[in-house]
mmCIF file of C-alpha atoms in Angstrom:
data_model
loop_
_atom_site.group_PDB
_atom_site.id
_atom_site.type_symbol
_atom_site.label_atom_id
_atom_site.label_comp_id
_atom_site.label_asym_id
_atom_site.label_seq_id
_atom_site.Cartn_x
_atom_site.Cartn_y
_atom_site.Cartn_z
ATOM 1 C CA UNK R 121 -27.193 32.836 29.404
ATOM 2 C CA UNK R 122 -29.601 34.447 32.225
ATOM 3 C CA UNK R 123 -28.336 36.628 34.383
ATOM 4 C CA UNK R 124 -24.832 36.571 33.234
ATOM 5 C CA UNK R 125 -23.010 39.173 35.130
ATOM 6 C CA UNK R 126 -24.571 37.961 38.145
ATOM 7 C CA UNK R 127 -23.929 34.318 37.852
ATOM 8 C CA UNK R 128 -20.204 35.994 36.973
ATOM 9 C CA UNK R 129 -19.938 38.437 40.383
ATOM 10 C CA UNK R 130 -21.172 34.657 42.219
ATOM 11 C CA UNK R 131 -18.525 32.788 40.739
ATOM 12 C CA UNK R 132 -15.786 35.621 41.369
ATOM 13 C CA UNK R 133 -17.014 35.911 44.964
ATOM 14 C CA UNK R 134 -17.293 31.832 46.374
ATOM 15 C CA UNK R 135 -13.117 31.783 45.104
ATOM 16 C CA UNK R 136 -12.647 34.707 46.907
ATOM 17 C CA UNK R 137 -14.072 33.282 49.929
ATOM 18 C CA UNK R 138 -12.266 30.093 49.557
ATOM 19 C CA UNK R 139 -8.785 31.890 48.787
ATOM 20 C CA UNK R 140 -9.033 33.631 51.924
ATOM 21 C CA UNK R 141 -10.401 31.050 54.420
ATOM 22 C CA UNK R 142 -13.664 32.076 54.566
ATOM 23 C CA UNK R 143 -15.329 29.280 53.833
ATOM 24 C CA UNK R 144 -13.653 25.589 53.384
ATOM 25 C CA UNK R 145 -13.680 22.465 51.714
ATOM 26 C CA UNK R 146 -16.319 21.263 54.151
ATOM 27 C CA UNK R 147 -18.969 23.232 52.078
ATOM 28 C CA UNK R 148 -20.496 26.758 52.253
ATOM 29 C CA UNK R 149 -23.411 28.539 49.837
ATOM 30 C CA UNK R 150 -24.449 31.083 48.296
ATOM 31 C CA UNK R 151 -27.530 32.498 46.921
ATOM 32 C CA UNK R 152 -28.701 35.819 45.259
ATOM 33 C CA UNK R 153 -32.445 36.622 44.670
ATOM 34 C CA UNK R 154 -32.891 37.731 41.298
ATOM 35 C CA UNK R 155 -36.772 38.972 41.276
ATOM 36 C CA UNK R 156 -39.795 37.075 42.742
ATOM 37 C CA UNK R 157 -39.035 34.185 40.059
ATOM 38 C CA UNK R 158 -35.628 33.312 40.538
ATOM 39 C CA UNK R 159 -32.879 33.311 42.568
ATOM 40 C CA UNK R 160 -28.763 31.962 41.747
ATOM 41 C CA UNK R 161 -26.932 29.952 44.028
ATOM 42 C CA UNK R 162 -24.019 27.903 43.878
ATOM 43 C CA UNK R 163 -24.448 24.085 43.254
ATOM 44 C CA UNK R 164 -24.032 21.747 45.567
ATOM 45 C CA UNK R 165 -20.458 20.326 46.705
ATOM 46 C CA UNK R 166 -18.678 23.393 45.328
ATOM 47 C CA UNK R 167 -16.241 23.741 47.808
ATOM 48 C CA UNK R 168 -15.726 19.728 48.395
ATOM 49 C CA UNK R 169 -15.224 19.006 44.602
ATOM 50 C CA UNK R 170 -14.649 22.066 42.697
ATOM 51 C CA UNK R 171 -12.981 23.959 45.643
ATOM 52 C CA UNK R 172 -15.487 27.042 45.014
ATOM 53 C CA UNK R 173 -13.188 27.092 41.517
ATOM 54 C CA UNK R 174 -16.663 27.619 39.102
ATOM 55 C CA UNK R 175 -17.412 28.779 35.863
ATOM 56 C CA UNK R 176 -20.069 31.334 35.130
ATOM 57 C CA UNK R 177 -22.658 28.438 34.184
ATOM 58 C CA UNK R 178 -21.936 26.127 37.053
ATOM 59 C CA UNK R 179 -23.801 28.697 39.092
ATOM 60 C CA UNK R 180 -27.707 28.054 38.838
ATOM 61 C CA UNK R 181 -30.827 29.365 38.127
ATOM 62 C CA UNK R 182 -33.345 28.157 40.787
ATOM 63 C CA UNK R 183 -37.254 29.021 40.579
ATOM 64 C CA UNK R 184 -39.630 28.814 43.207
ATOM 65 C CA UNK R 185 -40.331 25.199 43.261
ATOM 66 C CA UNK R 186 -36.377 24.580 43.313
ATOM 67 C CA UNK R 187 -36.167 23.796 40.279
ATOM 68 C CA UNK R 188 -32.671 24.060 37.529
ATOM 69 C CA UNK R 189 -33.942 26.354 35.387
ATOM 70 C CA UNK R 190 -30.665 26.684 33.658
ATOM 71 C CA UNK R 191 -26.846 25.900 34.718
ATOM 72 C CA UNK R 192 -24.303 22.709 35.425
ATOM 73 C CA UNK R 193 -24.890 21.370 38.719
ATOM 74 C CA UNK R 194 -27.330 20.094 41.422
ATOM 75 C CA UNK R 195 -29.088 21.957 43.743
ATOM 76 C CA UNK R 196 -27.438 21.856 47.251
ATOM 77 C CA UNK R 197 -29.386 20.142 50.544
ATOM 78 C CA UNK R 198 -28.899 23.195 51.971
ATOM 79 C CA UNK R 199 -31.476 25.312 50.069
ATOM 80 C CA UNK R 200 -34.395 24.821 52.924
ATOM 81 C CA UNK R 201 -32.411 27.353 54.682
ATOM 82 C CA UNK R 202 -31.963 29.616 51.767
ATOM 83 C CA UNK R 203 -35.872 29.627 50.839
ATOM 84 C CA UNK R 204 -36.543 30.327 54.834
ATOM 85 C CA UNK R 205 -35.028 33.295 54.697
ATOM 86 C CA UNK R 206 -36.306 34.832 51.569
ATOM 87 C CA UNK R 207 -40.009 34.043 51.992
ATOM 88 C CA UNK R 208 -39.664 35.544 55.352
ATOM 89 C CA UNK R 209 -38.410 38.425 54.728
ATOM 90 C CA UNK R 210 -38.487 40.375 51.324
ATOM 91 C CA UNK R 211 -35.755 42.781 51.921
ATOM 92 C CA UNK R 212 -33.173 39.486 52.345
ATOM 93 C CA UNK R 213 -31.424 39.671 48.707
ATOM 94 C CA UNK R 214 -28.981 37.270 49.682
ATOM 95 C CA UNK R 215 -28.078 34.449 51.932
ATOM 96 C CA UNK R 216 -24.589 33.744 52.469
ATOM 97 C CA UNK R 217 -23.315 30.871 54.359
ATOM 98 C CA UNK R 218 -20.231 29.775 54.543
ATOM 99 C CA UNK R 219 -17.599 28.082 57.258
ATOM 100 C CA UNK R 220 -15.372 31.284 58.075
ATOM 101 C CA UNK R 221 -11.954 30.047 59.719
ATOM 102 C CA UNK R 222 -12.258 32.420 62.702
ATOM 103 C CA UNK R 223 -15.711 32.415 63.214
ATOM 104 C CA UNK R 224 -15.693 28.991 63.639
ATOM 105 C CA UNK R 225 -14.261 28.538 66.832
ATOM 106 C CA UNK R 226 -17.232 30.562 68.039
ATOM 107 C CA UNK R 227 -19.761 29.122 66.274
ATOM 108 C CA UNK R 228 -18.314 25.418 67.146
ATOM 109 C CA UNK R 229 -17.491 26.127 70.863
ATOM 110 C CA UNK R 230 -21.782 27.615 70.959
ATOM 111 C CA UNK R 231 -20.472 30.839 72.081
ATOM 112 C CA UNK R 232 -22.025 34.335 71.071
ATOM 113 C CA UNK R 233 -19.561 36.151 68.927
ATOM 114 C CA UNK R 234 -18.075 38.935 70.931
ATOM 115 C CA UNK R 235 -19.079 42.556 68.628
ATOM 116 C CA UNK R 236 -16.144 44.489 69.108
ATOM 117 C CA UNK R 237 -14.954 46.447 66.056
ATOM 118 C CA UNK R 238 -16.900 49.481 64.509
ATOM 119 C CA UNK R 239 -17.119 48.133 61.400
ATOM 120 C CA UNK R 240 -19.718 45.416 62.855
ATOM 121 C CA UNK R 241 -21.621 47.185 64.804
ATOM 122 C CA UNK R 242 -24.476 47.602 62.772
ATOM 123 C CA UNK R 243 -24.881 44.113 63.031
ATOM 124 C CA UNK R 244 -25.748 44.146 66.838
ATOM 125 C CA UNK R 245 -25.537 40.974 68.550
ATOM 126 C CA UNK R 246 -24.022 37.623 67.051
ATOM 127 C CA UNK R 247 -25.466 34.898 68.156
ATOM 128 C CA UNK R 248 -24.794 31.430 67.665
ATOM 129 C CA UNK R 249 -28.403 29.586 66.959
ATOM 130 C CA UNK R 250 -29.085 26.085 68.439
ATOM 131 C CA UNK R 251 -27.437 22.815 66.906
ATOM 132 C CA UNK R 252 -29.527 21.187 64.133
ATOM 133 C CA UNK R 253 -27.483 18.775 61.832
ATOM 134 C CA UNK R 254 -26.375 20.444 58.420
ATOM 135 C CA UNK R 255 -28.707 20.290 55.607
ATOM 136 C CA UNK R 256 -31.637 19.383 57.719
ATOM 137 C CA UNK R 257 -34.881 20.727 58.192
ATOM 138 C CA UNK R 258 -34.570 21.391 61.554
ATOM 139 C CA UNK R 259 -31.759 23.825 60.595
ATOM 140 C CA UNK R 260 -33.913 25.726 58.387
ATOM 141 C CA UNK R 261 -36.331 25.704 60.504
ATOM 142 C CA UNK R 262 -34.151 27.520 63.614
ATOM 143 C CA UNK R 263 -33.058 30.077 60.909
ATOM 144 C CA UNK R 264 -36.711 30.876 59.701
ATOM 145 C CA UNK R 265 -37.756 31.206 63.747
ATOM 146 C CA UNK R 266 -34.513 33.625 63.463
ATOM 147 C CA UNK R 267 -35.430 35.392 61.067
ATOM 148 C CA UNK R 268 -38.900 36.128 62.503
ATOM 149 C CA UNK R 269 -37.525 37.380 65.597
ATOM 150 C CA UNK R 270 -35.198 39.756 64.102
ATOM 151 C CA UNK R 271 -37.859 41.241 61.742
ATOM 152 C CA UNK R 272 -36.537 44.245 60.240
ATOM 153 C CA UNK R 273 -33.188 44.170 62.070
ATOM 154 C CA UNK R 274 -33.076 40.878 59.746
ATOM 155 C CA UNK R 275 -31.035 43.025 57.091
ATOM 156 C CA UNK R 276 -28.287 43.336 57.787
ATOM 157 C CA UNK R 277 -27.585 40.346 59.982
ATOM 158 C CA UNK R 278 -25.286 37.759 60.572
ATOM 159 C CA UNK R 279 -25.198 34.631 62.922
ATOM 160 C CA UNK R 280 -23.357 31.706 64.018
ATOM 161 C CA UNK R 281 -24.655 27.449 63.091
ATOM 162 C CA UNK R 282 -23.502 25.826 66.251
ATOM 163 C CA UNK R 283 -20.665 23.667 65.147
ATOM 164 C CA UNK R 284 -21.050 24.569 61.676
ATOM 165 C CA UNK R 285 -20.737 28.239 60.439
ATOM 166 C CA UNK R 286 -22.200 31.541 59.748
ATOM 167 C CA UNK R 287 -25.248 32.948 57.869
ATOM 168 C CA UNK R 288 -25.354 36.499 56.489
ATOM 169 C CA UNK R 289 -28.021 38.264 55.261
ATOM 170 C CA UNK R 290 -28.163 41.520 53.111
ATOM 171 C CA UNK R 291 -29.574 43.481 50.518
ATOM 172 C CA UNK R 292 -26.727 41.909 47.863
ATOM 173 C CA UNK R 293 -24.217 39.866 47.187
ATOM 174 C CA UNK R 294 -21.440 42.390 47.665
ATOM 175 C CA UNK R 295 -22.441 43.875 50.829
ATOM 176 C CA UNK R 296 -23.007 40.360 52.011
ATOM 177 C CA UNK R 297 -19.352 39.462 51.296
ATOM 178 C CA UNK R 298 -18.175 42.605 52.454
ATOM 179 C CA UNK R 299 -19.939 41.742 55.701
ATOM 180 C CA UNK R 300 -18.358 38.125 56.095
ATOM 181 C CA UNK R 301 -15.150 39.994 55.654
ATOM 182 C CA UNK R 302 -15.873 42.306 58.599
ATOM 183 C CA UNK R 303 -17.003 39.517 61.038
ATOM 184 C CA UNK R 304 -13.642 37.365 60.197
ATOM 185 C CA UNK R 305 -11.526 40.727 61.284
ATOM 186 C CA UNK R 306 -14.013 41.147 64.647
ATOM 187 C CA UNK R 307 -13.662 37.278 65.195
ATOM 188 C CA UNK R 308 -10.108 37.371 64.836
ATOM 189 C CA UNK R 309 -9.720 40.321 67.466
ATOM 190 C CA UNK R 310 -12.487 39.157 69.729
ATOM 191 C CA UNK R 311 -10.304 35.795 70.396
ATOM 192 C CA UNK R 312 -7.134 37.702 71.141
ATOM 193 C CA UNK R 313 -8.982 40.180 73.423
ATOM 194 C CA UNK R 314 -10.620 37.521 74.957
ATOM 195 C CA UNK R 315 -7.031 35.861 75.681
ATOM 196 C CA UNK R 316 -5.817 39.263 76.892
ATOM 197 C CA UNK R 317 -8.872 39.025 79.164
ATOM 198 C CA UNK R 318 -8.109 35.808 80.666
ATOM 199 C CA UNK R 319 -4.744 36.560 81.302
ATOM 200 C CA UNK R 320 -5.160 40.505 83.020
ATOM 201 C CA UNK R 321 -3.784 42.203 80.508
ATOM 202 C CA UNK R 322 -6.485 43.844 79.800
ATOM 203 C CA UNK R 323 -9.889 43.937 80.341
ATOM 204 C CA UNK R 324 -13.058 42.923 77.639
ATOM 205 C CA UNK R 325 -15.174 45.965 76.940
ATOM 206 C CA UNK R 326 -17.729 46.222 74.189
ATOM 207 C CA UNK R 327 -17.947 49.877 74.862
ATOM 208 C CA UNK R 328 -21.796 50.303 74.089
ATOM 209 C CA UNK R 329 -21.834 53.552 74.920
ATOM 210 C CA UNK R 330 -19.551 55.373 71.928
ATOM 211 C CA UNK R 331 -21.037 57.099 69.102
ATOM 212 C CA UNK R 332 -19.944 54.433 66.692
ATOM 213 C CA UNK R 333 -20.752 55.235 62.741
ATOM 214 C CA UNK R 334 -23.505 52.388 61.532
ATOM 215 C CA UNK R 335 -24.605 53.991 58.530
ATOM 216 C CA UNK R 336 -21.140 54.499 56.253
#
């Protein structure tokens, strides 16, 4: 099987995601790029039918027309957005999106995602992109503009689908993940502070100014 261990760490990761509410049954994908040929990526409807539950080979092989090169499953709609990323910038080695529970009350209300914790930080600003319906072209074609204007700060990065979800972009699949994981602490503590805000207890500070660690 190509790229076993890979198509393995994907399949171990999506449940992950799933287990833990970040992502739902409303969808979510994943992609790795393998070399210039190939990349993996989950199939479509994973989280709707198989509830991100795959095996190994239900995780496919894609080449550079988007083509199955080998594995169980159909390619998901959302793979414009996948291929925008990667042909515009080479460092991207993976594109995560997924529907994160707390994230999504930013990303669905259009709101920037408050950057509060130090373990984001290197992230910057989290912005949630104009509404284009899921799967479209239009989508992919917001990211792609995004992805342009970020240039090198592309990687690492990480922004909000209005009323849909979040993208993530890294060098791999694990520092991807661990990424999502980060933003779903910051998003949960960015909507109590901004509740603690509203109600003068205390005031919202993003605190700019501190030496915070971004390199790890």
């Amino acid at each position: 099987m190509l790229y076993q261990k890979e198509r393995e760490d994907l399949a171990k990761i999506v449940k992950t995601m799933f287990d833990r509410f970040e992502t739902n049954a409303a969808g979510g994908n994943v992609s790795v790029r393998m070399n210039s040929e190939h990349i993996i990526m989950t199939p479509t409807l994973m989280s709707q039918a198989k509830l991100c539950d795959l095996s190994p080979y239900e995780i496919l092989v894609v080449d550079n027309n988007n083509e199955v090169v080998e594995g169980d499953g159909r390619i998901t709609r959302e793979i414009n957005l996948h291929r925008a990323c990667y042909v515009e910038n080479p460092k991207i080695g993976c594109v995560l999106h997924a529907h994160p529970k707390e994230s999504m009350l930013f990303a669905t209300l259009g709101m920037e995602l408050p950057n509060l914790t130090e373990a984001t930080q290197k992230l910057g600003r989290i912005p949630t992109l104009n509404f284009a319906p899921a799967t479209s072209p239009e989508l992919a074609e917001i990211v792609r503009k995004h992805v342009i204007e970020l240039g090198e700060k592309a990687v690492p990065s990480a922004s909000l689908l209005n009323k849909h979800g979040i993208v993530v972009l890294e060098t791999t699949l694990h520092k991807a993940y661990d990424m999502l994981e980060r933003i779903e602490y910051n998003a949960y503590i960015a909507e109590k502070a901004m509740v603690f805000d509203a109600l003068g207890i205390k005031k919202l500070a993003h605190d700019r100014e501190l030496n915070y660690n971004l390199e790890e």
